[in-house]
Amino acid sequence: MSGGKKRYKATIAGKSYTIVGSRPTEHLQLVAETVDEQINQIKGLTDNLELDKMAVLTAVNAVSDQLEMQIEMEKMRQKITELETKLAKFEEG
């Protein structure tokens, strides 16, 4: 079943969801647990915020984290390129 779609039943913010994806079940479980944890954190910081608004805030946080990681990855790629260039010059000399 590698590469095929998998179904994972999750409970997020007290509601049941079926998550479908090609990733391993453990990955889908970790994603669901992380989303549930983040929604519960937002719930703890706000008074009477509706689930849809908590979900949007969770999505905003997730995208923000993703963009930060992409920026960091690009910095690392640039550093690797610089180091490879220095190494090539060192090996030539």
PDB file of N, CA and C in Angstrom:
ATOM      1  N   MET A   1       0.824  -1.200   0.000  1.00  0.00           N
ATOM      2  CA  MET A   1       0.000   0.000   0.000  1.00  0.00           C
ATOM      3  C   MET A   1       0.863   1.257   0.000  1.00  0.00           C
ATOM      4  N   SER A   2       2.158   1.135  -0.262  1.00  0.00           N
ATOM      5  CA  SER A   2       3.018   2.317  -0.276  1.00  0.00           C
ATOM      6  C   SER A   2       2.601   3.253  -1.389  1.00  0.00           C
ATOM      7  N   GLY A   3       2.531   4.541  -1.062  1.00  0.00           N
ATOM      8  CA  GLY A   3       2.124   5.532  -2.048  1.00  0.00           C
ATOM      9  C   GLY A   3       0.622   5.655  -2.198  1.00  0.00           C
ATOM     10  N   GLY A   4      -0.152   4.674  -1.703  1.00  0.00           N
ATOM     11  CA  GLY A   4      -1.604   4.737  -1.820  1.00  0.00           C
ATOM     12  C   GLY A   4      -2.199   5.635  -0.764  1.00  0.00           C
ATOM     13  N   LYS A   5      -3.456   5.958  -0.944  1.00  0.00           N
ATOM     14  CA  LYS A   5      -4.154   6.814   0.020  1.00  0.00           C
ATOM     15  C   LYS A   5      -4.491   6.020   1.271  1.00  0.00           C
ATOM     16  N   LYS A   6      -4.292   6.674   2.403  1.00  0.00           N
ATOM     17  CA  LYS A   6      -4.619   6.080   3.688  1.00  0.00           C
ATOM     18  C   LYS A   6      -5.659   6.945   4.369  1.00  0.00           C
ATOM     19  N   ARG A   7      -6.504   6.311   5.161  1.00  0.00           N
ATOM     20  CA  ARG A   7      -7.517   7.022   5.933  1.00  0.00           C
ATOM     21  C   ARG A   7      -7.141   6.928   7.402  1.00  0.00           C
ATOM     22  N   TYR A   8      -7.266   8.068   8.070  1.00  0.00           N
ATOM     23  CA  TYR A   8      -6.983   8.103   9.498  1.00  0.00           C
ATOM     24  C   TYR A   8      -8.106   8.866  10.179  1.00  0.00           C
ATOM     25  N   LYS A   9      -8.734   8.214  11.156  1.00  0.00           N
ATOM     26  CA  LYS A   9      -9.801   8.875  11.917  1.00  0.00           C
ATOM     27  C   LYS A   9      -9.168   9.606  13.086  1.00  0.00           C
ATOM     28  N   ALA A  10      -9.446  10.907  13.153  1.00  0.00           N
ATOM     29  CA  ALA A  10      -8.849  11.743  14.185  1.00  0.00           C
ATOM     30  C   ALA A  10      -9.926  12.527  14.909  1.00  0.00           C
ATOM     31  N   THR A  11      -9.603  12.895  16.138  1.00  0.00           N
ATOM     32  CA  THR A  11     -10.458  13.809  16.893  1.00  0.00           C
ATOM     33  C   THR A  11      -9.657  15.080  17.107  1.00  0.00           C
ATOM     34  N   ILE A  12     -10.195  16.175  16.577  1.00  0.00           N
ATOM     35  CA  ILE A  12      -9.547  17.478  16.688  1.00  0.00           C
ATOM     36  C   ILE A  12     -10.567  18.441  17.269  1.00  0.00           C
ATOM     37  N   ALA A  13     -10.200  19.076  18.368  1.00  0.00           N
ATOM     38  CA  ALA A  13     -11.085  20.019  19.058  1.00  0.00           C
ATOM     39  C   ALA A  13     -12.431  19.377  19.381  1.00  0.00           C
ATOM     40  N   GLY A  14     -12.385  18.095  19.751  1.00  0.00           N
ATOM     41  CA  GLY A  14     -13.595  17.392  20.165  1.00  0.00           C
ATOM     42  C   GLY A  14     -14.486  16.924  19.027  1.00  0.00           C
ATOM     43  N   LYS A  15     -14.064  17.114  17.784  1.00  0.00           N
ATOM     44  CA  LYS A  15     -14.865  16.687  16.638  1.00  0.00           C
ATOM     45  C   LYS A  15     -14.097  15.623  15.855  1.00  0.00           C
ATOM     46  N   SER A  16     -14.850  14.690  15.269  1.00  0.00           N
ATOM     47  CA  SER A  16     -14.238  13.607  14.501  1.00  0.00           C
ATOM     48  C   SER A  16     -14.019  14.017  13.055  1.00  0.00           C
ATOM     49  N   TYR A  17     -12.850  13.648  12.530  1.00  0.00           N
ATOM     50  CA  TYR A  17     -12.490  13.926  11.148  1.00  0.00           C
ATOM     51  C   TYR A  17     -11.832  12.682  10.563  1.00  0.00           C
ATOM     52  N   THR A  18     -12.000  12.480   9.270  1.00  0.00           N
ATOM     53  CA  THR A  18     -11.261  11.447   8.560  1.00  0.00           C
ATOM     54  C   THR A  18     -10.245  12.168   7.682  1.00  0.00           C
ATOM     55  N   ILE A  19      -8.980  11.893   7.947  1.00  0.00           N
ATOM     56  CA  ILE A  19      -7.899  12.505   7.188  1.00  0.00           C
ATOM     57  C   ILE A  19      -7.452  11.492   6.147  1.00  0.00           C
ATOM     58  N   VAL A  20      -7.378  11.920   4.906  1.00  0.00           N
ATOM     59  CA  VAL A  20      -6.955  11.055   3.821  1.00  0.00           C
ATOM     60  C   VAL A  20      -5.652  11.600   3.263  1.00  0.00           C
ATOM     61  N   GLY A  21      -4.659  10.728   3.160  1.00  0.00           N
ATOM     62  CA  GLY A  21      -3.377  11.170   2.628  1.00  0.00           C
ATOM     63  C   GLY A  21      -2.515   9.991   2.245  1.00  0.00           C
ATOM     64  N   SER A  22      -1.432  10.277   1.557  1.00  0.00           N
ATOM     65  CA  SER A  22      -0.531   9.216   1.120  1.00  0.00           C
ATOM     66  C   SER A  22       0.627   9.000   2.088  1.00  0.00           C
ATOM     67  N   ARG A  23       0.700   9.811   3.117  1.00  0.00           N
ATOM     68  CA  ARG A  23       1.769   9.671   4.110  1.00  0.00           C
ATOM     69  C   ARG A  23       1.465   8.501   5.037  1.00  0.00           C
ATOM     70  N   PRO A  24       2.477   8.017   5.756  1.00  0.00           N
ATOM     71  CA  PRO A  24       2.234   6.916   6.710  1.00  0.00           C
ATOM     72  C   PRO A  24       1.220   7.320   7.779  1.00  0.00           C
ATOM     73  N   THR A  25       0.529   6.339   8.323  1.00  0.00           N
ATOM     74  CA  THR A  25      -0.476   6.580   9.348  1.00  0.00           C
ATOM     75  C   THR A  25       0.116   7.345  10.528  1.00  0.00           C
ATOM     76  N   GLU A  26       1.354   7.025  10.891  1.00  0.00           N
ATOM     77  CA  GLU A  26       2.005   7.710  12.010  1.00  0.00           C
ATOM     78  C   GLU A  26       2.118   9.207  11.736  1.00  0.00           C
ATOM     79  N   HIS A  27       2.396   9.551  10.482  1.00  0.00           N
ATOM     80  CA  HIS A  27       2.498  10.969  10.099  1.00  0.00           C
ATOM     81  C   HIS A  27       1.136  11.647  10.234  1.00  0.00           C
ATOM     82  N   LEU A  28       0.098  10.996   9.717  1.00  0.00           N
ATOM     83  CA  LEU A  28      -1.251  11.563   9.793  1.00  0.00           C
ATOM     84  C   LEU A  28      -1.671  11.732  11.255  1.00  0.00           C
ATOM     85  N   GLN A  29      -1.313  10.770  12.088  1.00  0.00           N
ATOM     86  CA  GLN A  29      -1.631  10.857  13.512  1.00  0.00           C
ATOM     87  C   GLN A  29      -0.904  12.042  14.152  1.00  0.00           C
ATOM     88  N   LEU A  30       0.361  12.210  13.843  1.00  0.00           N
ATOM     89  CA  LEU A  30       1.140  13.311  14.402  1.00  0.00           C
ATOM     90  C   LEU A  30       0.578  14.660  13.955  1.00  0.00           C
ATOM     91  N   VAL A  31       0.180  14.754  12.699  1.00  0.00           N
ATOM     92  CA  VAL A  31      -0.424  15.996  12.194  1.00  0.00           C
ATOM     93  C   VAL A  31      -1.700  16.300  12.962  1.00  0.00           C
ATOM     94  N   ALA A  32      -2.556  15.309  13.104  1.00  0.00           N
ATOM     95  CA  ALA A  32      -3.828  15.511  13.812  1.00  0.00           C
ATOM     96  C   ALA A  32      -3.588  15.917  15.268  1.00  0.00           C
ATOM     97  N   GLU A  33      -2.652  15.253  15.926  1.00  0.00           N
ATOM     98  CA  GLU A  33      -2.352  15.588  17.322  1.00  0.00           C
ATOM     99  C   GLU A  33      -1.786  16.998  17.449  1.00  0.00           C
ATOM    100  N   THR A  34      -0.950  17.398  16.495  1.00  0.00           N
ATOM    101  CA  THR A  34      -0.360  18.733  16.524  1.00  0.00           C
ATOM    102  C   THR A  34      -1.423  19.802  16.306  1.00  0.00           C
ATOM    103  N   VAL A  35      -2.319  19.578  15.354  1.00  0.00           N
ATOM    104  CA  VAL A  35      -3.398  20.541  15.103  1.00  0.00           C
ATOM    105  C   VAL A  35      -4.299  20.638  16.326  1.00  0.00           C
ATOM    106  N   ASP A  36      -4.641  19.502  16.912  1.00  0.00           N
ATOM    107  CA  ASP A  36      -5.488  19.503  18.109  1.00  0.00           C
ATOM    108  C   ASP A  36      -4.812  20.273  19.243  1.00  0.00           C
ATOM    109  N   GLU A  37      -3.523  20.046  19.423  1.00  0.00           N
ATOM    110  CA  GLU A  37      -2.771  20.747  20.467  1.00  0.00           C
ATOM    111  C   GLU A  37      -2.761  22.257  20.223  1.00  0.00           C
ATOM    112  N   GLN A  38      -2.543  22.649  18.981  1.00  0.00           N
ATOM    113  CA  GLN A  38      -2.499  24.080  18.676  1.00  0.00           C
ATOM    114  C   GLN A  38      -3.860  24.742  18.850  1.00  0.00           C
ATOM    115  N   ILE A  39      -4.906  24.067  18.441  1.00  0.00           N
ATOM    116  CA  ILE A  39      -6.252  24.619  18.634  1.00  0.00           C
ATOM    117  C   ILE A  39      -6.553  24.746  20.130  1.00  0.00           C
ATOM    118  N   ASN A  40      -6.157  23.751  20.908  1.00  0.00           N
ATOM    119  CA  ASN A  40      -6.384  23.817  22.357  1.00  0.00           C
ATOM    120  C   ASN A  40      -5.584  24.949  22.990  1.00  0.00           C
ATOM    121  N   GLN A  41      -4.382  25.220  22.485  1.00  0.00           N
ATOM    122  CA  GLN A  41      -3.595  26.348  22.987  1.00  0.00           C
ATOM    123  C   GLN A  41      -4.309  27.670  22.692  1.00  0.00           C
ATOM    124  N   ILE A  42      -4.812  27.801  21.466  1.00  0.00           N
ATOM    125  CA  ILE A  42      -5.534  29.030  21.095  1.00  0.00           C
ATOM    126  C   ILE A  42      -6.804  29.155  21.934  1.00  0.00           C
ATOM    127  N   LYS A  43      -7.490  28.039  22.131  1.00  0.00           N
ATOM    128  CA  LYS A  43      -8.709  28.029  22.940  1.00  0.00           C
ATOM    129  C   LYS A  43      -8.411  28.522  24.359  1.00  0.00           C
ATOM    130  N   GLY A  44      -7.251  28.134  24.896  1.00  0.00           N
ATOM    131  CA  GLY A  44      -6.873  28.542  26.238  1.00  0.00           C
ATOM    132  C   GLY A  44      -6.526  30.019  26.347  1.00  0.00           C
ATOM    133  N   LEU A  45      -6.199  30.644  25.219  1.00  0.00           N
ATOM    134  CA  LEU A  45      -5.820  32.057  25.230  1.00  0.00           C
ATOM    135  C   LEU A  45      -6.980  33.002  24.914  1.00  0.00           C
ATOM    136  N   THR A  46      -8.084  32.452  24.466  1.00  0.00           N
ATOM    137  CA  THR A  46      -9.202  33.287  24.034  1.00  0.00           C
ATOM    138  C   THR A  46     -10.478  32.903  24.771  1.00  0.00           C
ATOM    139  N   ASP A  47     -11.397  33.816  24.795  1.00  0.00           N
ATOM    140  CA  ASP A  47     -12.695  33.547  25.406  1.00  0.00           C
ATOM    141  C   ASP A  47     -13.753  33.369  24.328  1.00  0.00           C
ATOM    142  N   ASN A  48     -14.394  32.214  24.336  1.00  0.00           N
ATOM    143  CA  ASN A  48     -15.556  31.954  23.479  1.00  0.00           C
ATOM    144  C   ASN A  48     -15.309  32.194  21.990  1.00  0.00           C
ATOM    145  N   LEU A  49     -14.157  31.842  21.488  1.00  0.00           N
ATOM    146  CA  LEU A  49     -13.883  31.968  20.059  1.00  0.00           C
ATOM    147  C   LEU A  49     -14.439  30.740  19.351  1.00  0.00           C
ATOM    148  N   GLU A  50     -15.151  30.955  18.235  1.00  0.00           N
ATOM    149  CA  GLU A  50     -15.745  29.839  17.509  1.00  0.00           C
ATOM    150  C   GLU A  50     -14.660  28.961  16.906  1.00  0.00           C
ATOM    151  N   LEU A  51     -15.017  27.681  16.691  1.00  0.00           N
ATOM    152  CA  LEU A  51     -14.065  26.705  16.169  1.00  0.00           C
ATOM    153  C   LEU A  51     -13.499  27.134  14.820  1.00  0.00           C
ATOM    154  N   ASP A  52     -14.335  27.695  13.955  1.00  0.00           N
ATOM    155  CA  ASP A  52     -13.825  28.082  12.633  1.00  0.00           C
ATOM    156  C   ASP A  52     -12.762  29.177  12.748  1.00  0.00           C
ATOM    157  N   LYS A  53     -12.939  30.089  13.688  1.00  0.00           N
ATOM    158  CA  LYS A  53     -11.932  31.146  13.883  1.00  0.00           C
ATOM    159  C   LYS A  53     -10.659  30.572  14.503  1.00  0.00           C
ATOM    160  N   MET A  54     -10.809  29.616  15.423  1.00  0.00           N
ATOM    161  CA  MET A  54      -9.624  28.963  15.985  1.00  0.00           C
ATOM    162  C   MET A  54      -8.877  28.203  14.886  1.00  0.00           C
ATOM    163  N   ALA A  55      -9.624  27.579  13.983  1.00  0.00           N
ATOM    164  CA  ALA A  55      -9.003  26.838  12.884  1.00  0.00           C
ATOM    165  C   ALA A  55      -8.238  27.780  11.960  1.00  0.00           C
ATOM    166  N   VAL A  56      -8.804  28.951  11.684  1.00  0.00           N
ATOM    167  CA  VAL A  56      -8.111  29.922  10.837  1.00  0.00           C
ATOM    168  C   VAL A  56      -6.832  30.398  11.527  1.00  0.00           C
ATOM    169  N   LEU A  57      -6.894  30.686  12.808  1.00  0.00           N
ATOM    170  CA  LEU A  57      -5.692  31.108  13.533  1.00  0.00           C
ATOM    171  C   LEU A  57      -4.633  30.002  13.543  1.00  0.00           C
ATOM    172  N   THR A  58      -5.072  28.760  13.675  1.00  0.00           N
ATOM    173  CA  THR A  58      -4.146  27.634  13.623  1.00  0.00           C
ATOM    174  C   THR A  58      -3.493  27.545  12.248  1.00  0.00           C
ATOM    175  N   ALA A  59      -4.287  27.740  11.202  1.00  0.00           N
ATOM    176  CA  ALA A  59      -3.736  27.719   9.838  1.00  0.00           C
ATOM    177  C   ALA A  59      -2.746  28.855   9.623  1.00  0.00           C
ATOM    178  N   VAL A  60      -3.077  30.041  10.132  1.00  0.00           N
ATOM    179  CA  VAL A  60      -2.165  31.188  10.010  1.00  0.00           C
ATOM    180  C   VAL A  60      -0.842  30.880  10.717  1.00  0.00           C
ATOM    181  N   ASN A  61      -0.911  30.314  11.914  1.00  0.00           N
ATOM    182  CA  ASN A  61       0.300  29.943  12.636  1.00  0.00           C
ATOM    183  C   ASN A  61       1.110  28.901  11.857  1.00  0.00           C
ATOM    184  N   ALA A  62       0.432  27.915  11.283  1.00  0.00           N
ATOM    185  CA  ALA A  62       1.120  26.857  10.540  1.00  0.00           C
ATOM    186  C   ALA A  62       1.822  27.413   9.302  1.00  0.00           C
ATOM    187  N   VAL A  63       1.143  28.291   8.566  1.00  0.00           N
ATOM    188  CA  VAL A  63       1.745  28.873   7.372  1.00  0.00           C
ATOM    189  C   VAL A  63       2.909  29.779   7.761  1.00  0.00           C
ATOM    190  N   SER A  64       2.758  30.521   8.834  1.00  0.00           N
ATOM    191  CA  SER A  64       3.849  31.371   9.315  1.00  0.00           C
ATOM    192  C   SER A  64       5.078  30.526   9.652  1.00  0.00           C
ATOM    193  N   ASP A  65       4.864  29.426  10.366  1.00  0.00           N
ATOM    194  CA  ASP A  65       5.973  28.521  10.699  1.00  0.00           C
ATOM    195  C   ASP A  65       6.608  27.943   9.442  1.00  0.00           C
ATOM    196  N   GLN A  66       5.773  27.567   8.479  1.00  0.00           N
ATOM    197  CA  GLN A  66       6.275  27.002   7.227  1.00  0.00           C
ATOM    198  C   GLN A  66       7.139  28.014   6.471  1.00  0.00           C
ATOM    199  N   LEU A  67       6.688  29.252   6.401  1.00  0.00           N
ATOM    200  CA  LEU A  67       7.459  30.288   5.708  1.00  0.00           C
ATOM    201  C   LEU A  67       8.792  30.537   6.407  1.00  0.00           C
ATOM    202  N   GLU A  68       8.785  30.549   7.739  1.00  0.00           N
ATOM    203  CA  GLU A  68      10.028  30.711   8.494  1.00  0.00           C
ATOM    204  C   GLU A  68      11.007  29.581   8.179  1.00  0.00           C
ATOM    205  N   MET A  69      10.489  28.355   8.132  1.00  0.00           N
ATOM    206  CA  MET A  69      11.345  27.212   7.820  1.00  0.00           C
ATOM    207  C   MET A  69      11.896  27.295   6.398  1.00  0.00           C
ATOM    208  N   GLN A  70      11.077  27.759   5.456  1.00  0.00           N
ATOM    209  CA  GLN A  70      11.547  27.906   4.082  1.00  0.00           C
ATOM    210  C   GLN A  70      12.656  28.955   4.001  1.00  0.00           C
ATOM    211  N   ILE A  71      12.516  30.034   4.740  1.00  0.00           N
ATOM    212  CA  ILE A  71      13.554  31.071   4.773  1.00  0.00           C
ATOM    213  C   ILE A  71      14.844  30.487   5.350  1.00  0.00           C
ATOM    214  N   GLU A  72      14.726  29.744   6.443  1.00  0.00           N
ATOM    215  CA  GLU A  72      15.900  29.124   7.058  1.00  0.00           C
ATOM    216  C   GLU A  72      16.554  28.117   6.119  1.00  0.00           C
ATOM    217  N   MET A  73      15.740  27.331   5.414  1.00  0.00           N
ATOM    218  CA  MET A  73      16.289  26.361   4.459  1.00  0.00           C
ATOM    219  C   MET A  73      17.051  27.063   3.344  1.00  0.00           C
ATOM    220  N   GLU A  74      16.518  28.162   2.866  1.00  0.00           N
ATOM    221  CA  GLU A  74      17.195  28.905   1.799  1.00  0.00           C
ATOM    222  C   GLU A  74      18.520  29.467   2.300  1.00  0.00           C
ATOM    223  N   LYS A  75      18.544  29.962   3.532  1.00  0.00           N
ATOM    224  CA  LYS A  75      19.797  30.444   4.114  1.00  0.00           C
ATOM    225  C   LYS A  75      20.817  29.306   4.207  1.00  0.00           C
ATOM    226  N   MET A  76      20.353  28.128   4.608  1.00  0.00           N
ATOM    227  CA  MET A  76      21.246  26.976   4.712  1.00  0.00           C
ATOM    228  C   MET A  76      21.758  26.556   3.336  1.00  0.00           C
ATOM    229  N   ARG A  77      20.883  26.573   2.342  1.00  0.00           N
ATOM    230  CA  ARG A  77      21.316  26.244   0.972  1.00  0.00           C
ATOM    231  C   ARG A  77      22.385  27.213   0.490  1.00  0.00           C
ATOM    232  N   GLN A  78      22.179  28.499   0.768  1.00  0.00           N
ATOM    233  CA  GLN A  78      23.172  29.501   0.370  1.00  0.00           C
ATOM    234  C   GLN A  78      24.493  29.264   1.090  1.00  0.00           C
ATOM    235  N   LYS A  79      24.433  28.931   2.371  1.00  0.00           N
ATOM    236  CA  LYS A  79      25.647  28.664   3.139  1.00  0.00           C
ATOM    237  C   LYS A  79      26.365  27.438   2.590  1.00  0.00           C
ATOM    238  N   ILE A  80      25.620  26.399   2.250  1.00  0.00           N
ATOM    239  CA  ILE A  80      26.210  25.196   1.660  1.00  0.00           C
ATOM    240  C   ILE A  80      26.896  25.530   0.342  1.00  0.00           C
ATOM    241  N   THR A  81      26.237  26.328  -0.486  1.00  0.00           N
ATOM    242  CA  THR A  81      26.827  26.731  -1.764  1.00  0.00           C
ATOM    243  C   THR A  81      28.122  27.502  -1.535  1.00  0.00           C
ATOM    244  N   GLU A  82      28.117  28.421  -0.572  1.00  0.00           N
ATOM    245  CA  GLU A  82      29.328  29.177  -0.242  1.00  0.00           C
ATOM    246  C   GLU A  82      30.450  28.245   0.216  1.00  0.00           C
ATOM    247  N   LEU A  83      30.112  27.301   1.082  1.00  0.00           N
ATOM    248  CA  LEU A  83      31.122  26.371   1.588  1.00  0.00           C
ATOM    249  C   LEU A  83      31.647  25.462   0.480  1.00  0.00           C
ATOM    250  N   GLU A  84      30.763  25.017  -0.418  1.00  0.00           N
ATOM    251  CA  GLU A  84      31.203  24.195  -1.549  1.00  0.00           C
ATOM    252  C   GLU A  84      32.140  24.975  -2.457  1.00  0.00           C
ATOM    253  N   THR A  85      31.842  26.255  -2.664  1.00  0.00           N
ATOM    254  CA  THR A  85      32.709  27.108  -3.486  1.00  0.00           C
ATOM    255  C   THR A  85      34.071  27.269  -2.834  1.00  0.00           C
ATOM    256  N   LYS A  86      34.083  27.526  -1.529  1.00  0.00           N
ATOM    257  CA  LYS A  86      35.341  27.664  -0.798  1.00  0.00           C
ATOM    258  C   LYS A  86      36.142  26.369  -0.848  1.00  0.00           C
ATOM    259  N   LEU A  87      35.461  25.247  -0.684  1.00  0.00           N
ATOM    260  CA  LEU A  87      36.128  23.953  -0.721  1.00  0.00           C
ATOM    261  C   LEU A  87      36.738  23.684  -2.081  1.00  0.00           C
ATOM    262  N   ALA A  88      35.980  23.999  -3.138  1.00  0.00           N
ATOM    263  CA  ALA A  88      36.493  23.803  -4.495  1.00  0.00           C
ATOM    264  C   ALA A  88      37.729  24.649  -4.736  1.00  0.00           C
ATOM    265  N   LYS A  89      37.722  25.887  -4.279  1.00  0.00           N
ATOM    266  CA  LYS A  89      38.888  26.764  -4.425  1.00  0.00           C
ATOM    267  C   LYS A  89      40.062  26.236  -3.623  1.00  0.00           C
ATOM    268  N   PHE A  90      39.787  25.713  -2.414  1.00  0.00           N
ATOM    269  CA  PHE A  90      40.838  25.157  -1.566  1.00  0.00           C
ATOM    270  C   PHE A  90      41.472  23.938  -2.228  1.00  0.00           C
ATOM    271  N   GLU A  91      40.627  23.083  -2.793  1.00  0.00           N
ATOM    272  CA  GLU A  91      41.123  21.866  -3.458  1.00  0.00           C
ATOM    273  C   GLU A  91      41.917  22.178  -4.719  1.00  0.00           C
ATOM    274  N   GLU A  92      41.564  23.265  -5.396  1.00  0.00           N
ATOM    275  CA  GLU A  92      42.301  23.690  -6.599  1.00  0.00           C
ATOM    276  C   GLU A  92      43.676  24.242  -6.242  1.00  0.00           C
ATOM    277  N   GLY A  93      43.741  24.957  -5.115  1.00  0.00           N
ATOM    278  CA  GLY A  93      44.942  25.689  -4.755  1.00  0.00           C
ATOM    279  C   GLY A  93      45.936  24.849  -4.073  1.00  0.00           C
TER     280      GLY A  93
END
